[in-house]
Amino acid sequence: MIVVPKPNPSLTAPEPEHCPGPESENAGKEESCAGCANQSICSSQIPKGPDPDVDFINDRLSNITHKILVLSGKGGVGKSTFSSILSWALAADEDLEVGVMDLDICGPSLPKMLGSELESVHSSNSGWSPVYVTENLGMMSVGFMLPDQDSAVIWRGAKKNGLIKQFLKDVNWGKLDYLIVDTPPGTSDEHLSVTTYMKESGIDGALIVTTPQEVALLDVRKEIDFCKKANIKILGIVENMSGFICPGCKNEFQIFKPTTGGGKALADELGLPFLGSVPLDPRIGKSADNGESFLDLYPDSPASTAILDVVDALRDSVEGS
Amino acid sequence: MPRMSKGLPIRQKIPNVEKVILVSSGKGGVGKSTVSTNLALSLRNLGLKTGLLDADLFGPSIPKLMNLAGEPRITETGKLIPLVNYGIQTMSMGYLISEENAVVWRGLMVMKALQQLLFEVQWEDLDILVIDMPPGTGDTQLTISQQVKVDGSVIVSTPQDIALLDAVKGITMFNKVNIPILGLVQNMSFFLCPNCNHESHVFGTDGVLREASKHNLEVLGSIPLNEKICTQSDIGKPVAISDPQLAPFYASIAEKVRAKLF
């Protein structure tokens, strides 16, 4: 169902419905593999030594100066929205080459947010070409490989890992100053895989996005714990949807009230940098829906100022070190 | 685990539970847990013996929303005893791990833990079990749809296109695995300023209503953005039982769900 540009040359039959993926560690060995024509091919893979693909991945990533993960733990706080705006902001500097990798395989939002929904991925001898949003901003997402928008990718973790590896191994990013990696909520396969595969080539750090309320912070604490366990430096915390100014009476309301002090209190408690708060602006969501750059369209919004402050703080942290 | 000839598990009923519904989305952060909790409390207010199962292993929110904590006791046969508050029996991964610790597990382990939460909880004669689903269309969704007899699903979304993209994937998934969709809920519909009554469509306008009519699905309810929903959630006193102004939004959804199932 997914139209990947490079067909796997070794499979002779369609995969069974709960296929763990021919690239997975359990290829050919899962219960759902029984009866599949490919079982002997998959299970006869050479037993594991060091994964040879990691060398290919290191090679691809060696021309990328800064790699940043955008994490949260909590869903719906604005990871993808922030990733897209961050990418637009970095790419506004024409001297920078920027790449964005969408690791949310079940819910890929970035193609829509970056106005590239209808594009598809082309492959050549040098690998898969990123989809170029502007001359200096390229991206990769499973969203480009779906036959239509409504298609659901209903995959178990092992299969997702295979695609993530391909994103890292086969995409020809070329030379990049920044690679922004947008992740889905949680601390599961996608997060483990990307940190494992990118470990040798190095990750500059993680940007943690949250909203002010405690229910969100609960999940963010877990994500921070994950970063500690996976040895990922935390570049800082951003608090999104921080206050809303009613366009009618101009009063400020805390729709997602920081009952326990919000992102700033969490950052202080854990000794992490707090990069800033971004207020709710309905035009952010609207620009994301329309695939347009919020910063370009509404530079006078308080949200734009707040976002650019965060981007500056992030760049200082990453480039200054 | 009983299996069909093709190697897929047969769907089973959860012991001591009459009806099972999923509150799902596809998109994260649209309010599944908030809706699940308030819906469960509203169903209980209608006289149904209700349970609430938190299927989000990575970001379990139910303990906070229900003001419950602590390790569940175990029966003689090794089943987990639900924690109860406000008349609702609940179970969550959140009771089994400490708040700061991340559950960093790959899919296979998720499946095992989920099976325990699904089939090894000593529910007490429930009329209905509300399962709060995590975001996405991955391991958890697949495991539940393959192994549990589900009577219906409620899909929650916010109005904007980005959220609907994922909600529609959720619809596609349920259709594919033959789980009936009871309807959609539009959450965070708009913000009504308590000061000047201005209606702000913070996350877009009526997207869920449009999408529902495209797929011939009913809209079970449309819930506004209100500070109190969030603050009450944070203190573990959901509005369905603490705010007479906001409770009716969830009560009407509960009535429709009950009418469809019983």
Coordinates of C-alpha atoms in Angstrom, one line a residue:
Chain A
M1 CA 0.0 0.0 0.0
I2 CA 2.9 2.4 0.6
V3 CA 4.5 3.4 -2.7
V4 CA 8.1 3.3 -1.8
P5 CA 10.3 4.4 -4.7
K6 CA 12.8 1.6 -4.5
P7 CA 11.1 -1.8 -4.5
N8 CA 12.7 -4.4 -2.3
P9 CA 14.4 -6.5 -4.9
S10 CA 14.6 -9.7 -2.8
L11 CA 10.9 -10.3 -2.0
T12 CA 9.0 -12.6 -4.3
A13 CA 5.5 -12.2 -2.9
P14 CA 3.4 -9.5 -1.2
E15 CA 3.9 -9.3 2.6
P16 CA 1.4 -10.8 5.0
E17 CA -0.7 -8.4 6.9
H18 CA 1.3 -8.4 10.2
C19 CA 4.6 -8.5 8.5
P20 CA 7.3 -7.3 10.9
G21 CA 9.2 -6.0 7.8
P22 CA 12.0 -7.7 5.9
E23 CA 14.5 -5.3 7.5
S24 CA 13.4 -6.1 11.1
E25 CA 15.4 -8.2 13.5
N26 CA 12.5 -10.7 13.7
A27 CA 12.1 -11.0 9.9
G28 CA 10.9 -14.5 9.1
K29 CA 10.7 -15.4 12.7
E30 CA 7.4 -13.9 13.8
E31 CA 4.2 -16.0 14.1
S32 CA 2.6 -14.0 11.3
C33 CA 5.5 -15.1 9.0
A34 CA 4.3 -18.7 9.0
G35 CA 3.0 -19.5 5.5
C36 CA 4.5 -16.5 3.9
A37 CA 6.3 -17.2 0.7
N38 CA 9.1 -14.9 1.7
Q39 CA 9.8 -16.6 5.0
S40 CA 12.9 -18.5 3.9
I41 CA 14.4 -15.3 2.4
C42 CA 13.7 -13.2 5.4
S43 CA 14.9 -15.7 8.0
S44 CA 18.0 -16.6 6.2
Q45 CA 19.5 -13.2 6.8
I46 CA 23.1 -13.4 8.0
P47 CA 23.2 -13.4 11.8
K48 CA 23.8 -10.1 13.4
G49 CA 27.3 -8.7 13.6
P50 CA 27.5 -4.9 13.7
D51 CA 24.8 -3.6 11.4
P52 CA 26.4 -2.7 8.1
D53 CA 23.7 -0.2 7.4
V54 CA 25.0 2.0 10.2
D55 CA 28.0 2.7 8.0
F56 CA 25.8 3.8 5.2
I57 CA 23.8 6.0 7.6
N58 CA 27.0 7.6 9.0
D59 CA 28.1 8.3 5.5
R60 CA 24.8 10.1 4.5
L61 CA 24.7 12.0 7.8
S62 CA 28.4 13.0 7.7
N63 CA 27.6 16.1 5.5
I64 CA 25.1 17.4 8.0
T65 CA 26.4 19.8 10.5
H66 CA 23.6 20.1 13.1
K67 CA 21.0 17.5 13.8
I68 CA 18.1 18.4 16.1
L69 CA 15.3 16.2 17.4
V70 CA 11.9 17.8 18.2
L71 CA 10.4 15.7 21.0
S72 CA 7.5 15.9 23.4
G73 CA 6.1 12.8 24.8
K74 CA 2.7 14.5 24.7
G75 CA 0.6 14.6 21.5
G76 CA -0.8 17.7 20.0
V77 CA 1.5 20.2 21.7
G78 CA 2.8 21.5 18.4
K79 CA 5.9 19.5 17.6
S80 CA 5.2 19.4 13.9
T81 CA 3.9 22.9 13.8
F82 CA 7.0 24.1 15.6
S83 CA 9.3 21.9 13.3
S84 CA 7.8 23.4 10.2
I85 CA 8.0 27.0 11.5
L86 CA 11.6 26.4 12.7
S87 CA 12.5 25.1 9.3
W88 CA 10.9 28.1 7.5
A89 CA 12.8 30.4 10.0
L90 CA 16.2 28.7 9.4
A91 CA 15.7 28.5 5.6
A92 CA 14.9 32.2 5.6
D93 CA 18.7 32.6 5.9
E94 CA 19.6 31.8 2.4
D95 CA 23.1 30.8 3.4
L96 CA 21.8 27.8 5.3
E97 CA 20.8 24.5 3.8
V98 CA 18.0 22.9 5.8
G99 CA 16.4 19.5 5.9
V100 CA 13.3 18.2 7.7
M101 CA 12.7 14.6 8.4
D102 CA 9.1 13.6 9.4
L103 CA 9.4 10.4 11.6
D104 CA 5.7 10.4 12.4
I105 CA 4.7 7.4 10.2
C106 CA 1.1 7.1 11.4
G107 CA 0.3 10.8 11.4
P108 CA 2.6 12.6 9.0
S109 CA 1.7 16.3 9.2
L110 CA 4.7 18.0 7.6
P111 CA 3.9 17.6 3.9
K112 CA 0.7 19.6 4.5
M113 CA 2.3 22.1 6.8
L114 CA 5.1 22.9 4.4
G115 CA 2.7 23.1 1.4
S116 CA 4.0 20.0 -0.3
E117 CA 1.1 17.6 0.0
L118 CA 0.9 16.6 -3.6
E119 CA 4.6 15.9 -4.1
S120 CA 6.1 12.5 -4.4
V121 CA 9.6 11.2 -3.8
H122 CA 11.9 10.5 -6.7
S123 CA 14.7 8.0 -6.6
S124 CA 17.9 7.7 -8.5
N125 CA 21.2 6.0 -8.3
S126 CA 22.3 8.4 -5.6
G127 CA 19.3 7.6 -3.5
W128 CA 15.9 9.2 -2.7
S129 CA 15.7 12.9 -3.4
P130 CA 14.2 15.0 -0.7
V131 CA 11.1 17.0 -1.7
Y132 CA 12.3 20.6 -2.0
V133 CA 9.9 23.1 -0.4
T134 CA 12.2 26.0 -1.3
E135 CA 15.6 25.9 -2.9
N136 CA 17.3 25.5 0.5
L137 CA 14.7 23.6 2.4
G138 CA 14.2 19.8 1.7
M139 CA 12.0 17.3 3.4
M140 CA 11.2 13.6 3.7
S141 CA 8.0 12.1 5.0
V142 CA 6.0 8.9 4.6
G143 CA 3.2 11.3 3.6
F144 CA 4.7 11.5 0.1
M145 CA 4.4 7.8 -0.3
L146 CA 0.8 7.2 0.4
P147 CA -1.6 6.5 -2.5
D148 CA -4.0 9.1 -1.1
Q149 CA -4.5 11.3 1.9
D150 CA -7.0 9.1 3.7
S151 CA -4.7 6.1 3.6
A152 CA -3.8 4.9 7.1
V153 CA -0.4 3.4 7.8
I154 CA -1.3 0.6 10.3
W155 CA 2.1 -0.8 11.0
R156 CA 3.7 -2.4 14.0
G157 CA 6.9 -0.9 15.4
A158 CA 9.3 -3.3 13.7
K159 CA 8.0 -2.3 10.3
K160 CA 8.3 1.3 11.1
N161 CA 11.9 0.8 12.1
G162 CA 12.6 -0.4 8.6
L163 CA 11.3 2.8 7.0
I164 CA 13.1 5.0 9.4
K165 CA 16.3 3.2 8.5
Q166 CA 15.6 3.9 4.9
F167 CA 15.0 7.6 5.6
L168 CA 18.4 7.7 7.1
K169 CA 20.2 5.4 4.7
D170 CA 18.7 6.1 1.4
V171 CA 17.7 9.8 1.4
N172 CA 20.3 11.9 -0.4
W173 CA 20.3 15.0 1.7
G174 CA 23.6 16.3 0.4
K175 CA 25.3 18.9 2.5
L176 CA 23.0 20.4 5.2
D177 CA 23.6 22.9 7.9
Y178 CA 20.5 21.7 9.8
L179 CA 18.5 18.6 9.9
I180 CA 15.3 18.9 11.9
V181 CA 13.8 15.6 12.9
D182 CA 10.1 15.7 13.9
T183 CA 8.9 12.8 16.0
P184 CA 5.5 11.3 17.0
P185 CA 4.4 11.4 20.6
G186 CA 5.6 8.7 23.0
T187 CA 8.8 6.9 23.7
S188 CA 8.7 3.9 21.5
D189 CA 10.1 2.3 18.4
E190 CA 10.5 5.5 16.4
H191 CA 12.4 7.2 19.2
L192 CA 14.5 4.2 20.0
S193 CA 15.4 3.6 16.4
V194 CA 16.3 7.1 15.4
T195 CA 18.5 7.5 18.4
T196 CA 20.2 4.2 17.9
Y197 CA 20.8 4.7 14.2
M198 CA 22.0 8.3 14.6
K199 CA 24.1 7.6 17.7
E200 CA 27.5 7.3 15.9
S201 CA 27.0 10.2 13.7
G202 CA 25.8 12.3 16.6
I203 CA 22.7 14.3 17.5
D204 CA 23.3 17.9 18.7
G205 CA 20.3 17.6 21.0
A206 CA 16.6 17.6 21.5
L207 CA 14.2 20.5 21.6
I208 CA 11.3 19.6 23.9
V209 CA 7.9 21.1 23.2
T210 CA 5.1 21.3 25.8
T211 CA 1.9 23.1 26.6
P212 CA 1.5 24.7 30.0
Q213 CA -0.9 22.2 31.8
E214 CA 0.2 19.5 34.2
V215 CA -1.4 16.7 32.2
A216 CA 1.1 17.6 29.3
L217 CA 4.1 18.1 31.6
L218 CA 3.6 14.6 33.0
D219 CA 4.4 13.1 29.6
V220 CA 7.2 15.6 29.0
R221 CA 8.9 14.4 32.2
K222 CA 8.9 11.0 30.7
E223 CA 10.4 12.2 27.5
I224 CA 13.1 14.0 29.4
D225 CA 13.8 10.7 31.2
F226 CA 14.1 9.0 27.9
C227 CA 16.6 11.6 26.7
K228 CA 18.7 11.0 29.8
K229 CA 18.5 7.2 29.3
A230 CA 19.5 7.6 25.6
N231 CA 22.2 10.1 26.4
I232 CA 20.6 12.9 24.3
K233 CA 21.5 16.5 25.3
I234 CA 18.4 18.6 25.9
L235 CA 18.8 21.9 24.1
G236 CA 15.8 23.4 25.9
I237 CA 12.1 23.4 26.5
V238 CA 9.6 25.5 24.6
E239 CA 6.1 26.2 26.0
N240 CA 3.5 26.4 23.3
M241 CA -0.1 27.6 23.4
S242 CA 0.9 29.8 26.3
G243 CA -2.0 32.2 26.7
F244 CA -4.6 33.5 24.4
I245 CA -5.5 37.1 23.7
C246 CA -9.2 37.6 22.9
P247 CA -9.4 39.6 19.7
G248 CA -12.6 41.1 21.0
C249 CA -11.6 42.6 24.4
K250 CA -7.9 42.1 24.3
N251 CA -7.9 40.3 27.7
E252 CA -5.5 37.4 28.1
F253 CA -6.8 33.9 29.0
Q254 CA -4.9 30.9 30.0
I255 CA -6.9 28.2 28.2
F256 CA -4.3 25.6 29.1
K257 CA -3.5 26.9 32.6
P258 CA 0.0 26.2 34.0
T259 CA -1.4 24.8 37.2
T260 CA 2.0 23.7 38.3
G261 CA 4.1 26.5 36.8
G262 CA 4.2 25.3 33.2
G263 CA 7.2 24.7 31.1
K264 CA 9.4 27.3 32.9
A265 CA 8.9 25.7 36.3
L266 CA 9.7 22.3 34.8
A267 CA 12.8 23.6 33.2
D268 CA 13.9 25.3 36.4
E269 CA 13.2 22.1 38.4
L270 CA 15.3 19.9 36.1
G271 CA 18.0 22.4 35.4
L272 CA 17.2 22.7 31.7
P273 CA 17.3 25.8 29.5
F274 CA 13.9 27.4 29.0
L275 CA 13.9 28.8 25.4
G276 CA 10.6 30.7 25.6
S277 CA 6.8 30.7 25.5
V278 CA 4.7 31.0 22.4
P279 CA 1.1 32.3 22.7
L280 CA -1.9 30.8 21.0
D281 CA -2.7 32.5 17.7
P282 CA -5.4 31.0 15.6
R283 CA -3.5 32.1 12.5
I284 CA -0.7 29.6 13.3
G285 CA -3.1 26.6 12.9
K286 CA -4.6 28.2 9.8
S287 CA -1.2 28.8 8.1
A288 CA -0.2 25.2 9.0
D289 CA -3.4 23.9 7.4
N290 CA -2.7 26.0 4.3
G291 CA 0.9 25.0 4.1
E292 CA 2.1 28.6 4.5
S293 CA 4.8 30.2 6.6
F294 CA 3.2 31.9 9.6
L295 CA 6.3 34.0 10.1
D296 CA 6.1 35.4 6.6
L297 CA 2.4 36.1 6.6
Y298 CA 2.1 37.6 10.1
P299 CA 5.5 39.0 11.2
D300 CA 3.8 41.4 13.6
S301 CA 2.0 38.7 15.7
P302 CA 3.3 38.4 19.3
A303 CA 3.6 34.7 18.4
S304 CA 6.1 35.5 15.6
T305 CA 8.3 37.5 18.0
A306 CA 8.2 34.7 20.5
I307 CA 9.0 32.0 18.0
L308 CA 11.9 34.0 16.5
D309 CA 13.3 34.4 20.1
V310 CA 13.2 30.7 20.5
V311 CA 14.9 30.1 17.2
D312 CA 17.6 32.5 18.1
A313 CA 18.2 30.9 21.5
L314 CA 18.3 27.5 19.8
R315 CA 20.8 28.6 17.2
D316 CA 23.0 30.1 19.9
S317 CA 22.9 26.9 21.9
V318 CA 23.7 24.8 18.9
E319 CA 26.2 26.9 17.0
G320 CA 27.8 28.5 20.0
S321 CA 28.9 25.2 21.5
Chain B
M1 CA -4.4 -17.2 22.7
P2 CA -6.9 -18.9 20.4
R3 CA -6.0 -18.5 16.8
M4 CA -7.7 -18.7 13.4
S5 CA -6.2 -20.9 10.7
K6 CA -4.3 -17.9 9.1
G7 CA -2.4 -17.3 12.3
L8 CA -4.4 -14.3 13.5
P9 CA -5.8 -14.2 17.1
I10 CA -9.6 -14.5 17.5
R11 CA -11.3 -11.6 19.1
Q12 CA -12.3 -12.2 22.7
K13 CA -14.7 -10.6 25.1
I14 CA -13.2 -9.0 28.1
P15 CA -14.4 -11.0 31.2
N16 CA -17.2 -9.3 33.2
V17 CA -17.7 -6.5 30.7
E18 CA -20.8 -6.3 28.5
K19 CA -19.9 -3.6 26.0
V20 CA -16.6 -2.1 25.0
I21 CA -16.1 1.2 23.3
L22 CA -12.8 2.9 22.2
V23 CA -12.2 6.6 22.4
S24 CA -9.7 7.2 19.7
S25 CA -8.2 9.8 17.3
G26 CA -5.2 9.2 15.3
K27 CA -4.1 12.7 16.2
G28 CA -2.4 13.4 19.5
G29 CA -3.5 16.1 21.9
V30 CA -7.1 16.5 20.7
G31 CA -8.6 15.5 24.1
K32 CA -9.1 11.7 23.9
S33 CA -8.3 11.2 27.6
T34 CA -10.4 14.2 28.7
V35 CA -13.3 13.1 26.6
S36 CA -12.9 9.4 27.8
T37 CA -12.9 10.4 31.4
N38 CA -15.8 12.8 31.2
L39 CA -17.8 10.4 29.0
A40 CA -17.2 7.5 31.4
L41 CA -18.4 9.7 34.3
S42 CA -21.5 10.8 32.3
L43 CA -22.3 7.2 31.4
R44 CA -22.1 6.3 35.1
N45 CA -24.4 9.3 35.8
L46 CA -26.9 7.6 33.5
G47 CA -26.9 4.6 35.7
L48 CA -24.5 2.3 33.8
K49 CA -21.8 0.4 35.7
T50 CA -18.8 1.9 33.9
G51 CA -15.1 1.2 33.7
L52 CA -12.3 3.2 32.2
L53 CA -9.2 1.6 30.7
D54 CA -6.1 3.7 29.9
A55 CA -4.5 2.1 26.9
D56 CA -1.8 4.7 26.5
L57 CA 1.3 3.0 27.9
F58 CA 3.7 5.9 27.1
G59 CA 1.6 8.8 28.2
P60 CA -1.0 7.6 30.7
S61 CA -3.2 10.5 31.7
I62 CA -6.1 8.7 33.4
P63 CA -4.5 8.6 36.9
K64 CA -4.1 12.4 36.9
L65 CA -7.6 13.0 35.5
M66 CA -9.2 10.6 38.0
N67 CA -7.1 11.7 40.9
L68 CA -5.9 8.1 41.5
A69 CA -2.5 6.6 42.2
G70 CA -0.9 3.6 43.7
E71 CA -0.1 0.1 42.8
P72 CA -3.2 -2.0 42.2
R73 CA -3.8 -5.0 44.4
I74 CA -3.9 -8.5 42.9
T75 CA -6.5 -11.2 43.3
E76 CA -5.7 -14.8 44.2
T77 CA -5.7 -15.7 40.5
G78 CA -3.2 -12.9 39.7
K79 CA -5.7 -10.4 38.2
L80 CA -5.3 -6.7 38.7
I81 CA -7.9 -5.0 40.9
P82 CA -9.1 -1.8 39.4
L83 CA -8.7 1.5 41.3
V84 CA -12.0 3.3 41.8
N85 CA -13.0 6.9 42.1
Y86 CA -16.2 8.8 41.5
G87 CA -17.9 5.4 41.1
I88 CA -15.8 4.3 38.1
Q89 CA -13.5 1.4 38.0
T90 CA -10.2 2.3 36.3
M91 CA -6.9 0.7 35.2
S92 CA -3.9 2.3 33.7
M93 CA -0.2 1.8 33.1
G94 CA 0.3 4.9 35.1
Y95 CA -0.5 2.9 38.3
L96 CA 2.3 0.5 37.6
I97 CA 5.2 2.9 36.9
S98 CA 6.4 6.0 38.7
E99 CA 5.5 9.3 37.2
E100 CA 8.9 10.4 36.0
N101 CA 10.0 7.1 34.5
A102 CA 9.6 6.7 30.7
V103 CA 8.3 3.5 29.4
V104 CA 10.8 3.0 26.6
W105 CA 9.6 -0.1 25.0
R106 CA 9.4 -1.5 21.5
G107 CA 6.2 -2.9 20.0
L108 CA 6.4 -6.5 21.2
M109 CA 6.7 -5.5 24.9
V110 CA 3.9 -3.0 24.4
M111 CA 1.7 -5.9 23.1
K112 CA 2.5 -8.1 26.2
A113 CA 1.7 -5.3 28.7
L114 CA -1.4 -4.4 26.8
Q115 CA -2.7 -7.9 26.9
Q116 CA -2.4 -7.9 30.6
L117 CA -4.3 -4.6 30.9
L118 CA -7.0 -6.0 28.5
F119 CA -7.6 -9.4 29.8
E120 CA -6.2 -9.7 33.3
V121 CA -8.1 -7.0 35.1
Q122 CA -10.8 -8.1 37.6
W123 CA -13.6 -5.8 36.4
E124 CA -16.7 -6.0 38.5
D125 CA -19.8 -6.6 36.3
L126 CA -19.4 -3.7 34.0
D127 CA -22.2 -2.6 31.6
I128 CA -19.6 -0.6 29.6
L129 CA -15.9 -0.3 29.4
V130 CA -14.5 2.9 27.9
I131 CA -11.0 2.4 26.5
D132 CA -8.9 5.6 26.2
M133 CA -6.6 5.0 23.2
P134 CA -3.2 6.5 22.5
P135 CA -2.6 8.6 19.3
G136 CA -1.6 6.9 16.1
T137 CA -2.5 3.8 14.2
G138 CA 0.2 1.4 15.4
D139 CA 0.8 -1.4 17.8
T140 CA -1.8 -0.6 20.4
Q141 CA -4.6 0.0 17.9
L142 CA -3.7 -3.2 16.0
T143 CA -3.5 -5.4 19.2
I144 CA -6.8 -4.1 20.5
S145 CA -8.6 -4.4 17.2
Q146 CA -7.2 -8.0 16.7
Q147 CA -7.8 -9.3 20.1
V148 CA -10.8 -7.6 21.7
K149 CA -14.5 -7.7 20.7
V150 CA -15.2 -4.0 20.4
D151 CA -18.8 -2.7 20.2
G152 CA -18.0 0.7 18.8
S153 CA -15.6 3.6 18.6
V154 CA -15.8 7.3 19.1
I155 CA -13.4 9.4 17.2
V156 CA -12.3 12.7 18.7
S157 CA -10.8 15.5 16.7
T158 CA -10.2 19.3 16.8
P159 CA -11.6 21.3 13.9
Q160 CA -8.4 22.0 12.0
D161 CA -7.3 20.1 8.8
I162 CA -4.1 18.8 10.2
A163 CA -6.0 17.0 13.0
L164 CA -8.7 15.8 10.6
L165 CA -6.0 14.3 8.4
D166 CA -5.2 11.9 11.2
A167 CA -8.7 11.4 12.4
V168 CA -9.6 10.2 8.9
K169 CA -6.8 7.8 9.0
G170 CA -8.4 6.6 12.2
I171 CA -11.7 6.2 10.3
T172 CA -10.0 4.2 7.6
M173 CA -8.4 2.0 10.1
F174 CA -11.6 1.1 12.0
N175 CA -13.3 0.4 8.7
K176 CA -10.5 -1.9 7.7
V177 CA -10.6 -3.8 11.0
N178 CA -14.4 -3.8 11.0
I179 CA -15.0 -1.9 14.2
P180 CA -18.2 0.1 14.0
I181 CA -17.8 3.9 14.4
L182 CA -20.5 5.3 16.7
G183 CA -19.6 8.9 15.7
L184 CA -17.2 11.8 15.9
V185 CA -16.7 14.3 18.6
Q186 CA -15.5 17.8 17.8
N187 CA -13.4 19.0 20.7
M188 CA -11.9 22.5 21.3
S189 CA -14.6 23.8 18.9
F190 CA -14.2 27.5 19.8
F191 CA -13.3 29.7 22.7
L192 CA -16.2 31.8 24.1
C193 CA -14.7 34.8 25.9
P194 CA -16.2 35.0 29.4
N195 CA -15.6 38.7 29.3
C196 CA -17.0 39.9 26.0
N197 CA -18.7 36.8 24.5
H198 CA -16.5 36.9 21.4
E199 CA -16.3 33.5 19.7
S200 CA -12.7 32.7 18.7
H201 CA -12.2 29.8 16.4
V202 CA -8.7 29.0 17.7
F203 CA -8.3 25.7 15.9
G204 CA -10.4 26.3 12.8
T205 CA -14.1 26.1 12.2
D206 CA -16.4 23.1 12.0
G207 CA -13.9 20.8 10.4
V208 CA -15.2 17.8 12.2
L209 CA -18.8 18.5 11.1
R210 CA -17.7 18.7 7.5
E211 CA -15.6 15.5 7.7
A212 CA -18.5 13.6 9.4
S213 CA -20.9 14.4 6.7
K214 CA -18.3 13.4 4.1
H215 CA -18.1 9.9 5.7
N216 CA -21.7 9.7 6.6
L217 CA -21.0 9.7 10.3
E218 CA -22.8 11.3 13.1
V219 CA -21.4 14.1 15.2
L220 CA -22.0 13.0 18.8
G221 CA -21.1 16.3 20.3
S222 CA -19.2 19.6 19.9
I223 CA -17.3 20.8 23.0
P224 CA -15.9 24.3 23.4
L225 CA -12.5 25.4 24.7
N226 CA -12.9 26.4 28.3
E227 CA -10.2 27.0 30.9
K228 CA -12.1 25.0 33.4
I229 CA -12.0 21.8 31.5
C230 CA -8.2 21.9 31.6
T231 CA -7.8 23.2 35.2
Q232 CA -10.3 20.7 36.5
S233 CA -8.4 17.9 34.7
D234 CA -5.2 18.9 36.2
I235 CA -6.6 18.7 39.7
G236 CA -8.3 15.4 39.0
K237 CA -11.9 16.6 39.3
P238 CA -13.3 16.3 35.8
V239 CA -16.0 18.8 34.8
A240 CA -18.6 16.0 34.2
I241 CA -18.9 15.8 38.0
S242 CA -17.7 19.2 39.1
D243 CA -19.1 21.8 36.7
P244 CA -22.9 21.9 36.0
Q245 CA -22.3 24.3 33.1
L246 CA -19.9 22.1 31.2
A247 CA -21.1 18.7 32.2
P248 CA -24.1 18.7 29.8
F249 CA -21.7 18.7 26.8
Y250 CA -20.5 15.3 27.8
A251 CA -23.8 14.1 29.1
S252 CA -25.4 14.4 25.7
I253 CA -22.6 12.4 24.1
A254 CA -23.2 9.7 26.8
E255 CA -26.9 9.6 26.0
K256 CA -26.3 9.1 22.4
V257 CA -23.7 6.4 23.0
R258 CA -26.0 4.6 25.4
A259 CA -28.8 4.7 22.9
K260 CA -26.6 3.2 20.2
L261 CA -25.3 0.4 22.3
F262 CA -28.2 -0.8 24.5

